[in-house]
């Protein structure tokens, strides 16, 4: 557990409220509001010193024996060394995937593929605690989020797509859906296991095999998933996991043996990948960055909106592509809402991600922390007013206080660039038209939120938003049955739901 900066946590000083005598605490006693630490034990994880690549159903060393370290961002301690794939390993993985696609997986009846996917879903549920703890240790996200969101949703994706595996003719009536072949999948570090499941579950359901490259800072849950594949008796080569640097990701997606590319990550790398596969007949889906507007009208239920705003931007330390990072508030309620938000921010607990009470954990990497710090400094330099609650941060590890900027102008970098951290920029509007204009004034188009009491206004605003997902009176809700994806520089293609299957099939006439 990370050491705390001082013994006197400023949060303890809030314990000034008097307990009712019925509580039997003695006259004049303060209510002990602070939670006692409740750390989840890391013992549930059998961490190995060294992890190999997962190719052809076996764990193998990299062809040149190279490895890299993966670090716990909350403690800066090395968790394990991981084999670093080379181009030769990628060739091997693509060959293994091709063989499996031709000989076993691609010819298997849909109902048989479904059985494997159901089995994987079941094993993920059975091993959910192990996955949640490992994910938290490797990524820095709070255990309550990996436990209650990432892992259950990952399992839910396998359940959901297992259901489609033998029903493709109903998903695409009148057409024959055939697998594309070998899918190359590159995923980011903010939701490592969940992004893996978004990619692998629909690909396998449709009869494809995969080669997946996890992010270099978070390879461990993907490698634990390799163990799940073995446990589920998945035929060798159906799933291959090849950790390695960004260049290896590029080698993978441009490999001539690959039929389909799926990428989630930054817009910059997405553009490079699009160039890399241009002129080939590979299928491509890109799920990239975002700068979502969360719009609060003056008739919104404000306390409910405050919870939604906090969930929208401080969930997963704000390292979320669809985070509600631009708060657009109707001018008449600006001061009231900002006061309520500041009050709520002072109750957010930042610290040890393994502590079940923690709301905001560690930033995934030092590089990401530096990027957030640089953009926050730019916000102050450009004239926005910063608010951060008084809270002590752990001495070790990469942490950032929940941050709120008011007086933000459209031209400020903090209103335009994806910060990917716990930083909220507040802007105002007077009329619905102005809200629409400001919300859509971004190169991104991934998500948006609307807070209002009026159903007609919700419907109107949803139609006006240039965003793939629009939440109304809620934010950051996900379900495997619901498609997710963006417009403009947020990418193209949809993941989740029946739409997510579409990206993994070729549709022929009957
Ligand atoms: P990247 O887009 O670089 O990383 C995402 C994945 O792509 C990782 O697996 C990464 O590998 C891989 N990758 C990196 N370079 C290449 C390449 N040339 N070809 C193929 N694959 C590549 O994101 P970063 O981790 O660098 O984060 C930078 C910024 O991107 C963040 O600050 C955030 O704004 C944004 N981002 C957005 C995400 C989203 O979901 N929309 C997710 C992650 C980041 P490796 O880890 O080895 O570099």
XYZ file of C-alpha atoms and ligand atoms in Angstrom:
558
model
C 0.000 0.000 0.000
C 1.454 3.416 -0.883
C 2.708 5.521 2.027
C 0.658 8.628 2.702
C 2.265 12.052 2.664
C 1.344 13.032 6.220
C -0.233 11.356 9.187
C -2.979 13.963 9.333
C -5.129 13.397 6.347
C -7.017 16.609 5.682
C -10.150 14.554 5.139
C -10.152 13.673 8.831
C -10.678 17.318 9.699
C -14.186 17.074 8.281
C -15.181 14.977 11.267
C -16.837 17.854 13.057
C -20.484 16.854 12.996
C -21.936 15.882 16.407
C -23.281 12.382 16.856
C -26.876 12.045 18.156
C -26.969 10.739 21.714
C -28.871 7.692 20.461
C -25.625 6.533 18.835
C -24.137 6.038 22.304
C -20.877 7.741 21.421
C -20.834 10.063 24.404
C -21.794 13.692 24.621
C -20.192 16.009 22.085
C -18.351 13.277 20.195
C -17.570 13.984 16.564
C -18.899 11.587 13.931
C -15.940 9.603 12.576
C -16.725 10.231 8.913
C -13.503 8.912 7.476
C -13.513 5.330 6.245
C -10.962 2.923 7.666
C -8.637 1.542 5.004
C -10.068 -1.601 3.390
C -7.350 -2.851 1.049
C -8.041 -5.856 -1.147
C -5.362 -8.486 -0.679
C -3.010 -8.990 -3.641
C -2.577 -12.621 -2.514
C -5.431 -13.734 -4.755
C -3.107 -13.104 -7.718
C -0.391 -15.608 -8.469
C 2.006 -13.090 -9.982
C 4.807 -14.686 -11.971
C 8.224 -13.075 -12.257
C 8.192 -13.554 -15.996
C 5.469 -13.872 -18.627
C 5.901 -15.166 -22.170
C 4.006 -14.489 -25.382
C 0.924 -16.621 -26.025
C 1.227 -18.112 -29.497
C -0.393 -21.264 -30.862
C -1.809 -22.141 -27.442
C 1.601 -22.094 -25.744
C 3.544 -19.614 -23.668
C 6.791 -18.884 -25.510
C 9.771 -16.582 -25.117
C 10.330 -13.766 -27.605
C 12.488 -14.924 -30.529
C 15.384 -12.741 -29.326
C 14.714 -13.375 -25.628
C 13.816 -9.713 -25.060
C 11.604 -8.621 -22.159
C 10.245 -5.419 -20.668
C 9.031 -4.498 -17.181
C 5.446 -3.785 -16.258
C 5.085 -1.490 -13.267
C 2.441 -0.863 -10.619
C 1.635 2.842 -11.124
C 0.515 3.197 -7.504
C 3.841 2.061 -6.067
C 6.289 2.370 -9.002
C 7.367 -1.209 -8.267
C 8.012 -3.680 -11.060
C 5.301 -6.330 -11.063
C 6.839 -8.688 -13.639
C 8.940 -8.910 -16.768
C 7.074 -9.650 -19.966
C 8.349 -11.093 -23.250
C 8.659 -8.388 -25.920
C 7.426 -9.641 -29.295
C 9.642 -9.195 -32.358
C 8.537 -9.074 -36.013
C 9.453 -12.785 -36.220
C 7.071 -13.493 -33.327
C 4.303 -11.562 -35.071
C 4.839 -13.688 -38.192
C 4.591 -16.779 -36.028
C 1.427 -15.560 -34.273
C -0.286 -14.628 -37.555
C 0.616 -18.051 -39.019
C -0.780 -19.781 -35.913
C -3.977 -17.736 -36.162
C -4.327 -18.532 -39.877
C -3.831 -22.244 -39.283
C -6.413 -22.268 -36.504
C -8.873 -20.299 -38.610
C -8.565 -22.735 -41.543
C -8.355 -25.989 -39.658
C -10.440 -25.656 -36.527
C -12.210 -22.427 -35.649
C -13.428 -21.309 -39.058
C -15.015 -24.677 -39.796
C -16.570 -25.206 -36.382
C -20.371 -24.969 -36.174
C -21.625 -21.771 -34.562
C -23.179 -23.666 -31.655
C -19.772 -25.218 -30.901
C -18.024 -21.837 -30.979
C -20.718 -20.580 -28.615
C -19.854 -23.278 -26.086
C -16.261 -22.024 -25.898
C -17.379 -18.415 -25.491
C -19.841 -19.370 -22.756
C -17.037 -21.280 -21.064
C -14.712 -18.253 -21.218
C -17.450 -16.041 -19.768
C -18.015 -18.472 -16.937
C -14.285 -18.719 -16.145
C -13.958 -14.916 -16.150
C -16.741 -14.792 -13.586
C -15.209 -17.547 -11.498
C -11.820 -15.827 -11.526
C -13.238 -12.303 -11.305
C -11.506 -11.381 -8.052
C -8.134 -12.444 -9.407
C -8.701 -10.438 -12.597
C -9.911 -7.361 -10.705
C -6.907 -7.287 -8.385
C -4.410 -7.899 -11.183
C -6.012 -5.229 -13.367
C -5.894 -2.723 -10.537
C -2.249 -3.500 -9.758
C -1.163 -3.187 -13.371
C -3.274 -0.173 -14.392
C -3.813 1.907 -11.228
C -7.615 1.922 -11.492
C -9.597 1.664 -8.232
C -10.482 -1.888 -7.238
C -14.148 -0.977 -6.898
C -14.170 -0.095 -10.596
C -12.215 -3.124 -11.843
C -14.366 -5.329 -9.584
C -17.759 -3.766 -10.386
C -17.296 -2.496 -13.937
C -14.333 -3.818 -15.941
C -14.453 -7.519 -15.102
C -18.249 -8.013 -15.011
C -18.613 -6.130 -18.291
C -15.808 -8.158 -19.879
C -17.603 -11.378 -18.919
C -20.898 -9.894 -20.140
C -19.385 -9.349 -23.606
C -18.470 -13.025 -23.852
C -21.946 -14.057 -22.655
C -23.554 -11.729 -25.148
C -21.521 -12.717 -28.211
C -21.712 -16.404 -27.286
C -25.440 -15.972 -27.858
C -24.880 -14.697 -31.404
C -22.353 -17.355 -32.501
C -25.045 -19.756 -33.769
C -27.525 -17.054 -34.805
C -25.604 -15.062 -37.404
C -28.336 -15.709 -39.963
C -30.725 -13.774 -37.703
C -28.256 -10.941 -37.181
C -27.970 -10.538 -40.961
C -31.284 -11.780 -42.421
C -31.167 -12.915 -46.036
C -27.377 -12.887 -46.139
C -24.697 -15.449 -45.394
C -22.208 -14.174 -42.822
C -18.688 -15.538 -43.249
C -15.674 -14.800 -41.062
C -13.038 -12.423 -42.424
C -10.128 -14.590 -41.273
C -7.358 -13.315 -38.972
C -8.018 -10.177 -36.924
C -5.167 -7.956 -35.670
C -6.262 -6.114 -32.553
C -4.372 -3.370 -30.724
C -5.781 -2.179 -27.411
C -5.006 0.649 -24.940
C -4.179 0.770 -21.247
C -7.252 2.441 -19.789
C -9.554 -0.626 -19.838
C -7.185 -3.485 -20.665
C -9.393 -6.532 -20.049
C -12.590 -4.803 -21.135
C -11.097 -3.643 -24.446
C -9.761 -7.166 -24.971
C -13.275 -8.555 -24.546
C -14.802 -5.901 -26.840
C -12.357 -7.053 -29.512
C -12.029 -10.814 -28.999
C -15.638 -11.810 -28.212
C -17.298 -10.637 -31.469
C -14.316 -11.764 -33.562
C -14.494 -15.310 -32.204
C -18.284 -15.455 -32.313
C -18.135 -14.771 -36.057
C -15.488 -17.450 -36.682
C -12.335 -15.332 -36.882
C -9.095 -15.956 -35.027
C -7.106 -13.151 -33.418
C -3.662 -11.787 -32.677
C -3.944 -9.148 -29.956
C -1.341 -6.652 -28.798
C -2.017 -5.181 -25.354
C -0.600 -1.804 -24.277
C 2.948 -1.940 -22.919
C 1.958 -0.542 -19.519
C -0.871 -3.061 -18.969
C -0.105 -6.473 -20.487
C -0.913 -8.648 -17.467
C -4.687 -9.128 -17.677
C -4.331 -10.125 -21.352
C -1.727 -12.699 -20.344
C -3.999 -13.977 -17.584
C -6.700 -14.214 -20.231
C -4.333 -16.503 -22.161
C -4.571 -18.806 -19.167
C -8.378 -18.646 -19.405
C -8.142 -19.711 -23.066
C -6.096 -22.741 -22.025
C -8.514 -23.518 -19.197
C -11.425 -23.325 -21.646
C -9.598 -25.740 -24.003
C -9.803 -23.227 -26.811
C -8.112 -24.768 -29.868
C -4.471 -23.596 -30.140
C -3.948 -20.478 -32.242
C -7.516 -19.145 -32.006
C -6.316 -16.426 -29.611
C -2.709 -15.198 -29.648
C -1.399 -12.475 -27.320
C 1.757 -10.587 -28.287
C 2.862 -7.812 -25.911
C 5.423 -5.433 -27.360
C 6.068 -1.789 -28.199
C 4.046 0.436 -30.529
C 6.218 -0.487 -33.572
C 5.216 -4.107 -33.088
C 1.581 -2.966 -33.150
C 2.264 -1.351 -36.515
C 4.020 -4.490 -37.774
C 0.980 -6.502 -36.725
C -1.679 -4.325 -38.334
C 0.256 -4.008 -41.622
C 1.092 -7.718 -41.748
C -0.051 -9.182 -45.105
C -1.496 -12.238 -43.325
C -4.071 -10.141 -41.492
C -7.603 -9.611 -42.846
C -9.092 -7.229 -40.328
C -7.667 -4.530 -38.039
C -9.325 -3.201 -34.885
C -7.675 -0.448 -32.874
C -8.586 1.525 -29.764
C -6.258 4.307 -28.654
C -5.136 7.813 -29.510
C -6.293 9.634 -32.624
C -2.670 10.182 -33.625
C -1.873 6.458 -33.746
C -5.280 5.745 -35.289
C -4.392 8.018 -38.198
C -1.051 6.265 -38.650
C -2.756 2.888 -38.669
C -5.315 4.113 -41.213
C -2.424 5.184 -43.474
C -0.651 1.882 -42.864
C -3.593 -0.232 -44.046
C -4.793 2.137 -46.789
C -4.791 0.497 -50.216
C -5.227 -3.009 -48.817
C -8.504 -4.899 -48.566
C -8.282 -5.198 -44.769
C -11.345 -4.263 -42.772
C -10.652 -1.438 -40.304
C -12.380 -0.103 -37.206
C -10.902 2.732 -35.155
C -12.113 3.793 -31.730
C -10.131 6.919 -30.889
C -10.131 9.949 -28.613
C -12.910 12.211 -27.415
C -13.736 15.524 -25.768
C -17.320 14.943 -24.721
C -19.690 17.736 -23.786
C -21.817 17.094 -20.721
C -24.642 19.639 -21.024
C -26.661 20.723 -17.985
C -29.831 22.756 -18.507
C -31.378 24.937 -15.807
C -34.288 22.516 -15.277
C -32.000 19.525 -14.577
C -32.110 17.695 -11.227
C -28.892 19.269 -9.983
C -27.865 16.808 -7.279
C -28.338 13.922 -9.689
C -26.412 15.866 -12.333
C -23.515 16.423 -9.929
C -23.191 12.653 -9.448
C -23.320 12.140 -13.210
C -20.720 14.836 -13.837
C -18.390 13.326 -11.234
C -18.879 9.854 -12.706
C -18.427 11.301 -16.183
C -14.986 12.776 -15.593
C -13.434 11.239 -12.467
C -14.331 7.592 -13.238
C -11.082 5.718 -14.023
C -9.108 8.928 -13.235
C -10.680 10.494 -16.320
C -8.631 8.119 -18.479
C -11.706 7.374 -20.552
C -12.128 8.133 -24.256
C -15.796 9.087 -23.754
C -15.202 11.051 -20.503
C -17.447 14.084 -20.023
C -14.470 16.425 -19.930
C -16.294 19.591 -21.069
C -19.107 20.619 -18.776
C -21.510 23.020 -20.503
C -23.702 24.676 -17.882
C -26.648 26.972 -18.530
C -25.521 30.363 -17.267
C -28.350 30.863 -14.741
C -27.329 27.798 -12.697
C -23.552 28.063 -13.136
C -22.684 29.337 -9.661
C -25.002 26.924 -7.842
C -23.777 23.923 -9.805
C -20.093 24.804 -9.422
C -20.550 25.213 -5.656
C -22.210 21.803 -5.449
C -19.452 20.284 -7.551
C -16.698 21.736 -5.378
C -18.457 20.404 -2.333
C -18.710 16.949 -3.903
C -15.073 17.008 -5.034
C -13.945 17.487 -1.451
C -15.401 14.058 -0.607
C -13.607 12.178 -3.390
C -11.020 9.789 -1.973
C -7.760 9.650 -3.915
C -5.188 7.016 -3.044
C -4.342 3.325 -2.918
C -6.221 1.731 -5.848
C -6.471 -1.557 -3.954
C -8.401 0.152 -1.133
C -12.099 -0.557 -1.649
C -12.922 3.006 -0.527
C -10.784 4.693 -3.162
C -12.622 6.723 -5.807
C -9.654 7.966 -7.847
C -6.609 5.719 -8.146
C -3.220 6.143 -9.807
C -2.552 7.628 -13.235
C -1.469 4.805 -15.519
C 2.056 5.986 -16.272
C 4.554 8.719 -15.528
C 4.268 9.882 -19.148
C 0.485 10.239 -18.793
C 0.875 12.114 -15.500
C 3.269 14.511 -17.213
C 0.824 15.038 -20.056
C -2.001 15.844 -17.608
C 0.248 18.194 -15.601
C 1.344 19.997 -18.754
C -2.240 20.571 -19.927
C -3.374 21.704 -16.483
C -0.489 24.192 -16.366
C -1.597 25.427 -19.808
C -5.140 25.908 -18.456
C -3.907 28.146 -15.655
C -1.516 30.013 -17.958
C -4.357 30.701 -20.422
C -6.439 32.297 -17.662
C -8.899 29.633 -16.472
C -9.516 29.396 -12.737
C -8.391 26.146 -11.146
C -9.979 24.354 -8.179
C -8.532 21.248 -6.537
C -9.822 19.854 -3.237
C -7.356 19.682 -0.367
C -6.316 16.052 -0.169
C -2.989 14.397 0.484
C -1.612 12.282 -2.294
C 0.449 9.157 -1.669
C 4.179 9.916 -1.682
C 5.015 7.177 -4.150
C 3.177 6.448 -7.351
C 1.612 8.660 -10.006
C -1.411 10.488 -8.651
C -3.300 13.629 -9.646
C -5.906 15.575 -7.682
C -9.421 15.815 -9.120
C -9.356 19.171 -10.883
C -12.046 21.637 -11.905
C -11.490 24.620 -14.202
C -14.001 27.463 -14.381
C -13.891 30.487 -16.659
C -12.833 28.277 -19.560
C -13.022 29.660 -23.095
C -13.591 27.577 -26.212
C -10.107 28.528 -27.411
C -8.310 27.175 -24.340
C -6.295 23.999 -24.829
C -8.123 22.418 -21.882
C -11.383 22.878 -23.815
C -10.010 21.481 -27.071
C -7.466 18.740 -26.343
C -8.087 15.327 -24.853
C -6.455 15.482 -21.412
C -7.218 11.887 -20.431
C -7.035 12.703 -16.745
C -9.274 13.808 -13.838
C -9.690 17.340 -15.167
C -13.031 19.011 -15.873
C -13.379 22.227 -17.899
C -16.541 24.247 -17.199
C -18.031 26.464 -19.920
C -21.392 28.222 -20.016
C -24.218 28.702 -22.512
C -27.456 30.684 -22.579
C -29.658 28.979 -25.182
C -30.006 25.391 -26.434
C -28.639 26.510 -29.821
C -25.526 27.875 -28.188
C -25.118 24.600 -26.258
C -25.338 22.628 -29.526
C -22.894 24.940 -31.257
C -20.330 24.670 -28.455
C -20.788 20.932 -27.902
C -20.166 20.139 -31.577
C -17.280 22.584 -31.881
C -14.609 19.892 -31.564
C -12.769 17.613 -33.956
C -14.014 14.676 -31.872
C -17.468 13.060 -31.799
C -17.528 10.100 -29.458
C -20.045 10.865 -26.723
C -22.184 13.542 -25.063
C -24.474 13.933 -22.053
C -27.723 15.885 -21.646
C -29.227 16.808 -18.279
C -32.764 18.203 -18.359
C -36.209 17.512 -16.990
C -37.836 17.708 -20.445
C -38.084 14.612 -22.610
C -38.711 16.705 -25.739
C -35.520 18.638 -25.122
C -33.576 15.387 -24.708
C -34.869 14.139 -28.065
C -34.067 17.434 -29.749
C -30.552 17.599 -28.306
C -29.788 13.958 -29.133
C -30.614 14.692 -32.772
C -28.328 17.716 -32.754
C -25.287 16.080 -31.146
C -22.556 14.912 -33.524
C -21.561 12.087 -31.224
C -21.765 8.305 -31.427
C -23.263 7.898 -27.962
C -25.516 10.368 -26.138
C -26.517 9.732 -22.537
C -29.537 11.482 -21.037
C -29.643 12.188 -17.293
C -26.810 9.701 -16.793
C -23.267 9.209 -18.068
C -20.715 6.470 -18.755
C -23.217 3.606 -18.914
C -22.183 0.587 -20.957
C -23.877 -2.574 -22.034
C -22.687 -5.279 -24.430
C -25.953 -5.064 -26.381
C -25.436 -1.395 -27.178
C -23.168 -0.200 -29.997
C -20.356 2.228 -29.183
C -18.166 4.287 -31.506
C -17.527 7.725 -32.891
C -17.617 10.268 -35.676
C -14.940 12.555 -37.063
C -11.574 12.169 -35.294
C -13.101 9.788 -32.750
C -12.909 7.073 -35.400
C -15.358 4.882 -37.255
C -17.040 1.520 -36.910
C -19.050 0.313 -33.940
C -18.233 -2.127 -31.162
C -20.897 -3.826 -29.068
C -24.324 -5.065 -30.044
C -25.137 -6.557 -33.438
C -23.213 -3.689 -35.014
C -20.056 -5.027 -33.364
C -20.485 -8.329 -35.221
C -20.783 -6.589 -38.545
C -17.119 -5.547 -38.468
C -16.038 -9.208 -38.297
C -18.063 -10.741 -41.125
C -18.241 -10.731 -44.893
C -21.845 -10.777 -46.048
C -22.582 -12.867 -49.133
C -25.878 -13.292 -50.955
C -27.707 -16.532 -50.314
P -1.548 5.023 -27.965
O -2.585 5.308 -28.969
O -0.127 5.243 -28.329
O -1.652 3.498 -27.466
C -2.707 2.624 -27.721
C -2.186 1.293 -28.235
O -1.542 1.485 -29.506
C -1.121 0.654 -27.344
O -1.243 -0.751 -27.412
C 0.148 1.091 -28.015
O 1.267 0.279 -27.714
C -0.224 0.964 -29.468
N 0.611 1.711 -30.378
C 1.450 2.741 -30.113
N 2.049 3.162 -31.236
C 1.593 2.377 -32.237
C 1.829 2.327 -33.627
N 2.657 3.168 -34.221
N 1.186 1.390 -34.358
C 0.333 0.522 -33.788
N 0.073 0.534 -32.461
C 0.678 1.459 -31.692
O -1.889 5.825 -26.670
P -0.841 6.304 -25.548
O -0.712 5.198 -24.611
O 0.428 6.819 -26.121
O -1.621 7.535 -24.931
C -1.490 8.833 -25.538
C -2.800 9.548 -25.514
O -3.728 8.841 -26.307
C -3.459 9.625 -24.159
O -2.979 10.702 -23.429
C -4.888 9.765 -24.516
O -5.191 11.126 -24.780
C -5.017 8.976 -25.781
N -5.573 7.627 -25.551
C -6.842 7.403 -25.928
C -7.408 6.182 -25.696
C -8.814 5.914 -26.089
O -9.386 4.927 -25.652
N -9.390 6.727 -26.927
C -6.693 5.100 -25.042
C -5.320 5.402 -24.730
C -4.817 6.648 -24.973
P 2.265 0.701 -26.524
O 1.464 0.711 -25.293
O 3.253 -0.380 -26.584
O 2.806 2.045 -26.897
